[in-house]
Amino acid sequence: MQLNDLRPAQGSKKSRKRIGRGNSSGFGTTAGRGTKGQLSRAGGGKGAGFEGGQQPLAMRLPKLPGFTNHNRVAYTPVNVDRLNTLFADGETVNDETLVQKGVIKHTYIPVKVLGNGELSKKLTVSVDKVSASAKAKIEAAGGKVE
């Protein structure tokens, strides 16, 4: 037996139904769609999500509560322990120095310093926002917040 002798089993392969190829084919004229009615028309039938006339699921579901405030300012959080590891004693922390150290990507993104971790270096912090706990830790270490 050779590869070219292999054939599928008898009756396992059916030729496809060629619709709309003349009356002698058995599927001419109406092409198996029947006469008249919604499904016989081109583009006929129900749309996706049609549920027999009842309110579709997408319209039955409740809308999301609340609203999205388009004027909300999203701050990039930076913790004091990160400042402690990246900055030397007496350095200034601002947008430019944070970009240089790779903490943030762009200077136009507002930054908020948060009070997670410990700070042992005297730093001058000049950013958009500072939390109360971060301010207390910076000032306790001898630094100042501008």
JSON list of C-alpha atoms in Angstrom, two decimals:
[
{"chain": "A", "resi": 1, "resn": "MET", "atom": "CA", "xyz": [0.00, 0.00, 0.00]},
{"chain": "A", "resi": 2, "resn": "GLN", "atom": "CA", "xyz": [1.27, 3.46, -0.93]},
{"chain": "A", "resi": 3, "resn": "LEU", "atom": "CA", "xyz": [0.23, 6.94, 0.27]},
{"chain": "A", "resi": 4, "resn": "ASN", "atom": "CA", "xyz": [-1.42, 7.58, -3.07]},
{"chain": "A", "resi": 5, "resn": "ASP", "atom": "CA", "xyz": [-3.65, 4.52, -2.52]},
{"chain": "A", "resi": 6, "resn": "LEU", "atom": "CA", "xyz": [-5.24, 5.99, 0.64]},
{"chain": "A", "resi": 7, "resn": "ARG", "atom": "CA", "xyz": [-8.87, 7.01, 0.23]},
{"chain": "A", "resi": 8, "resn": "PRO", "atom": "CA", "xyz": [-11.52, 8.11, 2.74]},
{"chain": "A", "resi": 9, "resn": "ALA", "atom": "CA", "xyz": [-14.04, 5.45, 3.80]},
{"chain": "A", "resi": 10, "resn": "GLN", "atom": "CA", "xyz": [-16.99, 4.96, 1.50]},
{"chain": "A", "resi": 11, "resn": "GLY", "atom": "CA", "xyz": [-19.82, 7.38, 2.37]},
{"chain": "A", "resi": 12, "resn": "SER", "atom": "CA", "xyz": [-17.76, 9.43, 4.85]},
{"chain": "A", "resi": 13, "resn": "LYS", "atom": "CA", "xyz": [-17.38, 12.40, 2.49]},
{"chain": "A", "resi": 14, "resn": "LYS", "atom": "CA", "xyz": [-20.42, 14.32, 1.23]},
{"chain": "A", "resi": 15, "resn": "SER", "atom": "CA", "xyz": [-20.30, 16.86, -1.60]},
{"chain": "A", "resi": 16, "resn": "ARG", "atom": "CA", "xyz": [-21.48, 20.29, -0.55]},
{"chain": "A", "resi": 17, "resn": "LYS", "atom": "CA", "xyz": [-24.98, 21.58, -1.37]},
{"chain": "A", "resi": 18, "resn": "ARG", "atom": "CA", "xyz": [-24.62, 24.00, -4.33]},
{"chain": "A", "resi": 19, "resn": "ILE", "atom": "CA", "xyz": [-27.58, 26.34, -3.85]},
{"chain": "A", "resi": 20, "resn": "GLY", "atom": "CA", "xyz": [-29.05, 28.53, -6.58]},
{"chain": "A", "resi": 21, "resn": "ARG", "atom": "CA", "xyz": [-27.48, 26.72, -9.53]},
{"chain": "A", "resi": 22, "resn": "GLY", "atom": "CA", "xyz": [-30.55, 25.99, -11.63]},
{"chain": "A", "resi": 23, "resn": "ASN", "atom": "CA", "xyz": [-33.77, 24.01, -11.16]},
{"chain": "A", "resi": 24, "resn": "SER", "atom": "CA", "xyz": [-32.28, 20.68, -12.22]},
{"chain": "A", "resi": 25, "resn": "SER", "atom": "CA", "xyz": [-29.99, 20.78, -9.17]},
{"chain": "A", "resi": 26, "resn": "GLY", "atom": "CA", "xyz": [-33.03, 20.65, -6.87]},
{"chain": "A", "resi": 27, "resn": "PHE", "atom": "CA", "xyz": [-32.00, 23.91, -5.21]},
{"chain": "A", "resi": 28, "resn": "GLY", "atom": "CA", "xyz": [-32.79, 26.45, -7.92]},
{"chain": "A", "resi": 29, "resn": "THR", "atom": "CA", "xyz": [-35.42, 29.25, -8.02]},
{"chain": "A", "resi": 30, "resn": "THR", "atom": "CA", "xyz": [-35.95, 29.87, -4.27]},
{"chain": "A", "resi": 31, "resn": "ALA", "atom": "CA", "xyz": [-32.62, 28.20, -3.38]},
{"chain": "A", "resi": 32, "resn": "GLY", "atom": "CA", "xyz": [-34.07, 26.18, -0.49]},
{"chain": "A", "resi": 33, "resn": "ARG", "atom": "CA", "xyz": [-35.47, 29.26, 1.30]},
{"chain": "A", "resi": 34, "resn": "GLY", "atom": "CA", "xyz": [-39.14, 28.58, 0.61]},
{"chain": "A", "resi": 35, "resn": "THR", "atom": "CA", "xyz": [-41.53, 31.16, -0.84]},
{"chain": "A", "resi": 36, "resn": "LYS", "atom": "CA", "xyz": [-42.07, 34.57, 0.73]},
{"chain": "A", "resi": 37, "resn": "GLY", "atom": "CA", "xyz": [-41.57, 35.53, 4.34]},
{"chain": "A", "resi": 38, "resn": "GLN", "atom": "CA", "xyz": [-38.86, 37.21, 6.36]},
{"chain": "A", "resi": 39, "resn": "LEU", "atom": "CA", "xyz": [-36.28, 34.44, 5.96]},
{"chain": "A", "resi": 40, "resn": "SER", "atom": "CA", "xyz": [-36.68, 34.24, 2.17]},
{"chain": "A", "resi": 41, "resn": "ARG", "atom": "CA", "xyz": [-35.51, 37.85, 1.71]},
{"chain": "A", "resi": 42, "resn": "ALA", "atom": "CA", "xyz": [-31.96, 38.99, 1.27]},
{"chain": "A", "resi": 43, "resn": "GLY", "atom": "CA", "xyz": [-30.76, 40.30, 4.62]},
{"chain": "A", "resi": 44, "resn": "GLY", "atom": "CA", "xyz": [-33.88, 38.87, 6.23]},
{"chain": "A", "resi": 45, "resn": "GLY", "atom": "CA", "xyz": [-34.10, 37.28, 9.66]},
{"chain": "A", "resi": 46, "resn": "LYS", "atom": "CA", "xyz": [-33.76, 38.58, 13.20]},
{"chain": "A", "resi": 47, "resn": "GLY", "atom": "CA", "xyz": [-30.78, 40.62, 14.30]},
{"chain": "A", "resi": 48, "resn": "ALA", "atom": "CA", "xyz": [-28.22, 39.42, 16.80]},
{"chain": "A", "resi": 49, "resn": "GLY", "atom": "CA", "xyz": [-29.63, 39.74, 20.31]},
{"chain": "A", "resi": 50, "resn": "PHE", "atom": "CA", "xyz": [-33.27, 39.60, 19.22]},
{"chain": "A", "resi": 51, "resn": "GLU", "atom": "CA", "xyz": [-35.27, 37.74, 21.86]},
{"chain": "A", "resi": 52, "resn": "GLY", "atom": "CA", "xyz": [-38.67, 37.21, 20.26]},
{"chain": "A", "resi": 53, "resn": "GLY", "atom": "CA", "xyz": [-39.92, 40.71, 20.98]},
{"chain": "A", "resi": 54, "resn": "GLN", "atom": "CA", "xyz": [-39.14, 40.76, 24.71]},
{"chain": "A", "resi": 55, "resn": "GLN", "atom": "CA", "xyz": [-36.73, 43.43, 25.94]},
{"chain": "A", "resi": 56, "resn": "PRO", "atom": "CA", "xyz": [-33.20, 42.24, 25.00]},
{"chain": "A", "resi": 57, "resn": "LEU", "atom": "CA", "xyz": [-30.75, 41.39, 27.78]},
{"chain": "A", "resi": 58, "resn": "ALA", "atom": "CA", "xyz": [-28.45, 44.31, 26.96]},
{"chain": "A", "resi": 59, "resn": "MET", "atom": "CA", "xyz": [-31.35, 46.73, 27.51]},
{"chain": "A", "resi": 60, "resn": "ARG", "atom": "CA", "xyz": [-32.72, 44.92, 30.59]},
{"chain": "A", "resi": 61, "resn": "LEU", "atom": "CA", "xyz": [-29.48, 45.18, 32.56]},
{"chain": "A", "resi": 62, "resn": "PRO", "atom": "CA", "xyz": [-29.29, 48.13, 34.94]},
{"chain": "A", "resi": 63, "resn": "LYS", "atom": "CA", "xyz": [-27.06, 51.03, 34.05]},
{"chain": "A", "resi": 64, "resn": "LEU", "atom": "CA", "xyz": [-23.93, 51.58, 36.13]},
{"chain": "A", "resi": 65, "resn": "PRO", "atom": "CA", "xyz": [-24.50, 53.70, 39.23]},
{"chain": "A", "resi": 66, "resn": "GLY", "atom": "CA", "xyz": [-22.85, 57.07, 39.72]},
{"chain": "A", "resi": 67, "resn": "PHE", "atom": "CA", "xyz": [-20.90, 58.94, 37.10]},
{"chain": "A", "resi": 68, "resn": "THR", "atom": "CA", "xyz": [-17.34, 59.43, 35.82]},
{"chain": "A", "resi": 69, "resn": "ASN", "atom": "CA", "xyz": [-15.83, 62.76, 36.82]},
{"chain": "A", "resi": 70, "resn": "HIS", "atom": "CA", "xyz": [-13.96, 63.95, 33.73]},
{"chain": "A", "resi": 71, "resn": "ASN", "atom": "CA", "xyz": [-12.17, 66.63, 35.75]},
{"chain": "A", "resi": 72, "resn": "ARG", "atom": "CA", "xyz": [-10.60, 64.07, 38.14]},
{"chain": "A", "resi": 73, "resn": "VAL", "atom": "CA", "xyz": [-6.84, 64.44, 38.53]},
{"chain": "A", "resi": 74, "resn": "ALA", "atom": "CA", "xyz": [-4.98, 61.12, 38.76]},
{"chain": "A", "resi": 75, "resn": "TYR", "atom": "CA", "xyz": [-1.76, 61.45, 40.75]},
{"chain": "A", "resi": 76, "resn": "THR", "atom": "CA", "xyz": [1.21, 59.10, 40.45]},
{"chain": "A", "resi": 77, "resn": "PRO", "atom": "CA", "xyz": [1.92, 57.76, 43.95]},
{"chain": "A", "resi": 78, "resn": "VAL", "atom": "CA", "xyz": [5.50, 57.79, 45.25]},
{"chain": "A", "resi": 79, "resn": "ASN", "atom": "CA", "xyz": [6.24, 56.51, 48.76]},
{"chain": "A", "resi": 80, "resn": "VAL", "atom": "CA", "xyz": [8.85, 57.98, 51.11]},
{"chain": "A", "resi": 81, "resn": "ASP", "atom": "CA", "xyz": [10.75, 54.67, 51.32]},
{"chain": "A", "resi": 82, "resn": "ARG", "atom": "CA", "xyz": [11.34, 54.89, 47.55]},
{"chain": "A", "resi": 83, "resn": "LEU", "atom": "CA", "xyz": [12.67, 58.43, 47.97]},
{"chain": "A", "resi": 84, "resn": "ASN", "atom": "CA", "xyz": [14.91, 57.13, 50.77]},
{"chain": "A", "resi": 85, "resn": "THR", "atom": "CA", "xyz": [16.52, 54.53, 48.49]},
{"chain": "A", "resi": 86, "resn": "LEU", "atom": "CA", "xyz": [16.88, 56.70, 45.38]},
{"chain": "A", "resi": 87, "resn": "PHE", "atom": "CA", "xyz": [17.91, 60.11, 46.70]},
{"chain": "A", "resi": 88, "resn": "ALA", "atom": "CA", "xyz": [21.03, 61.14, 48.60]},
{"chain": "A", "resi": 89, "resn": "ASP", "atom": "CA", "xyz": [21.03, 63.27, 51.75]},
{"chain": "A", "resi": 90, "resn": "GLY", "atom": "CA", "xyz": [20.27, 66.94, 51.00]},
{"chain": "A", "resi": 91, "resn": "GLU", "atom": "CA", "xyz": [18.92, 66.40, 47.48]},
{"chain": "A", "resi": 92, "resn": "THR", "atom": "CA", "xyz": [15.81, 68.08, 46.04]},
{"chain": "A", "resi": 93, "resn": "VAL", "atom": "CA", "xyz": [12.88, 65.93, 44.98]},
{"chain": "A", "resi": 94, "resn": "ASN", "atom": "CA", "xyz": [10.86, 67.43, 42.09]},
{"chain": "A", "resi": 95, "resn": "ASP", "atom": "CA", "xyz": [9.37, 66.36, 38.75]},
{"chain": "A", "resi": 96, "resn": "GLU", "atom": "CA", "xyz": [12.69, 66.62, 36.87]},
{"chain": "A", "resi": 97, "resn": "THR", "atom": "CA", "xyz": [14.70, 64.60, 39.40]},
{"chain": "A", "resi": 98, "resn": "LEU", "atom": "CA", "xyz": [11.98, 61.94, 39.59]},
{"chain": "A", "resi": 99, "resn": "VAL", "atom": "CA", "xyz": [12.09, 61.54, 35.78]},
{"chain": "A", "resi": 100, "resn": "GLN", "atom": "CA", "xyz": [15.91, 61.31, 35.88]},
{"chain": "A", "resi": 101, "resn": "LYS", "atom": "CA", "xyz": [15.77, 58.56, 38.54]},
{"chain": "A", "resi": 102, "resn": "GLY", "atom": "CA", "xyz": [13.10, 56.68, 36.52]},
{"chain": "A", "resi": 103, "resn": "VAL", "atom": "CA", "xyz": [10.35, 56.97, 39.14]},
{"chain": "A", "resi": 104, "resn": "ILE", "atom": "CA", "xyz": [7.92, 58.66, 36.71]},
{"chain": "A", "resi": 105, "resn": "LYS", "atom": "CA", "xyz": [7.97, 58.81, 32.92]},
{"chain": "A", "resi": 106, "resn": "HIS", "atom": "CA", "xyz": [6.91, 62.41, 32.24]},
{"chain": "A", "resi": 107, "resn": "THR", "atom": "CA", "xyz": [7.08, 65.73, 34.06]},
{"chain": "A", "resi": 108, "resn": "TYR", "atom": "CA", "xyz": [3.50, 66.67, 33.14]},
{"chain": "A", "resi": 109, "resn": "ILE", "atom": "CA", "xyz": [2.05, 63.83, 35.26]},
{"chain": "A", "resi": 110, "resn": "PRO", "atom": "CA", "xyz": [1.13, 65.12, 38.77]},
{"chain": "A", "resi": 111, "resn": "VAL", "atom": "CA", "xyz": [2.90, 63.38, 41.66]},
{"chain": "A", "resi": 112, "resn": "LYS", "atom": "CA", "xyz": [1.76, 62.73, 45.23]},
{"chain": "A", "resi": 113, "resn": "VAL", "atom": "CA", "xyz": [4.19, 61.63, 47.91]},
{"chain": "A", "resi": 114, "resn": "LEU", "atom": "CA", "xyz": [2.70, 59.08, 50.31]},
{"chain": "A", "resi": 115, "resn": "GLY", "atom": "CA", "xyz": [3.93, 58.12, 53.77]},
{"chain": "A", "resi": 116, "resn": "ASN", "atom": "CA", "xyz": [4.56, 54.39, 53.36]},
{"chain": "A", "resi": 117, "resn": "GLY", "atom": "CA", "xyz": [7.96, 53.31, 54.76]},
{"chain": "A", "resi": 118, "resn": "GLU", "atom": "CA", "xyz": [10.70, 55.12, 56.65]},
{"chain": "A", "resi": 119, "resn": "LEU", "atom": "CA", "xyz": [12.74, 58.18, 55.68]},
{"chain": "A", "resi": 120, "resn": "SER", "atom": "CA", "xyz": [16.19, 58.78, 57.16]},
{"chain": "A", "resi": 121, "resn": "LYS", "atom": "CA", "xyz": [17.53, 61.41, 54.74]},
{"chain": "A", "resi": 122, "resn": "LYS", "atom": "CA", "xyz": [17.11, 65.18, 54.74]},
{"chain": "A", "resi": 123, "resn": "LEU", "atom": "CA", "xyz": [15.24, 65.93, 51.51]},
{"chain": "A", "resi": 124, "resn": "THR", "atom": "CA", "xyz": [13.62, 69.02, 50.02]},
{"chain": "A", "resi": 125, "resn": "VAL", "atom": "CA", "xyz": [10.36, 67.82, 48.43]},
{"chain": "A", "resi": 126, "resn": "SER", "atom": "CA", "xyz": [8.71, 70.00, 45.80]},
{"chain": "A", "resi": 127, "resn": "VAL", "atom": "CA", "xyz": [5.88, 68.06, 44.13]},
{"chain": "A", "resi": 128, "resn": "ASP", "atom": "CA", "xyz": [2.17, 68.55, 43.38]},
{"chain": "A", "resi": 129, "resn": "LYS", "atom": "CA", "xyz": [0.80, 66.93, 46.57]},
{"chain": "A", "resi": 130, "resn": "VAL", "atom": "CA", "xyz": [2.12, 65.43, 49.80]},
{"chain": "A", "resi": 131, "resn": "SER", "atom": "CA", "xyz": [0.07, 63.38, 52.27]},
{"chain": "A", "resi": 132, "resn": "ALA", "atom": "CA", "xyz": [-0.04, 64.40, 55.93]},
{"chain": "A", "resi": 133, "resn": "SER", "atom": "CA", "xyz": [1.89, 61.31, 57.08]},
{"chain": "A", "resi": 134, "resn": "ALA", "atom": "CA", "xyz": [4.58, 61.85, 54.39]},
{"chain": "A", "resi": 135, "resn": "LYS", "atom": "CA", "xyz": [4.94, 65.51, 55.38]},
{"chain": "A", "resi": 136, "resn": "ALA", "atom": "CA", "xyz": [5.40, 64.51, 59.01]},
{"chain": "A", "resi": 137, "resn": "LYS", "atom": "CA", "xyz": [8.10, 61.94, 58.10]},
{"chain": "A", "resi": 138, "resn": "ILE", "atom": "CA", "xyz": [9.96, 64.37, 55.80]},
{"chain": "A", "resi": 139, "resn": "GLU", "atom": "CA", "xyz": [9.98, 67.10, 58.44]},
{"chain": "A", "resi": 140, "resn": "ALA", "atom": "CA", "xyz": [10.94, 64.60, 61.19]},
{"chain": "A", "resi": 141, "resn": "ALA", "atom": "CA", "xyz": [13.99, 63.60, 59.10]},
{"chain": "A", "resi": 142, "resn": "GLY", "atom": "CA", "xyz": [15.01, 67.28, 58.88]},
{"chain": "A", "resi": 143, "resn": "GLY", "atom": "CA", "xyz": [13.76, 67.95, 55.37]},
{"chain": "A", "resi": 144, "resn": "LYS", "atom": "CA", "xyz": [11.15, 70.36, 54.14]},
{"chain": "A", "resi": 145, "resn": "VAL", "atom": "CA", "xyz": [8.06, 70.34, 51.93]},
{"chain": "A", "resi": 146, "resn": "GLU", "atom": "CA", "xyz": [7.57, 73.14, 49.42]}
]
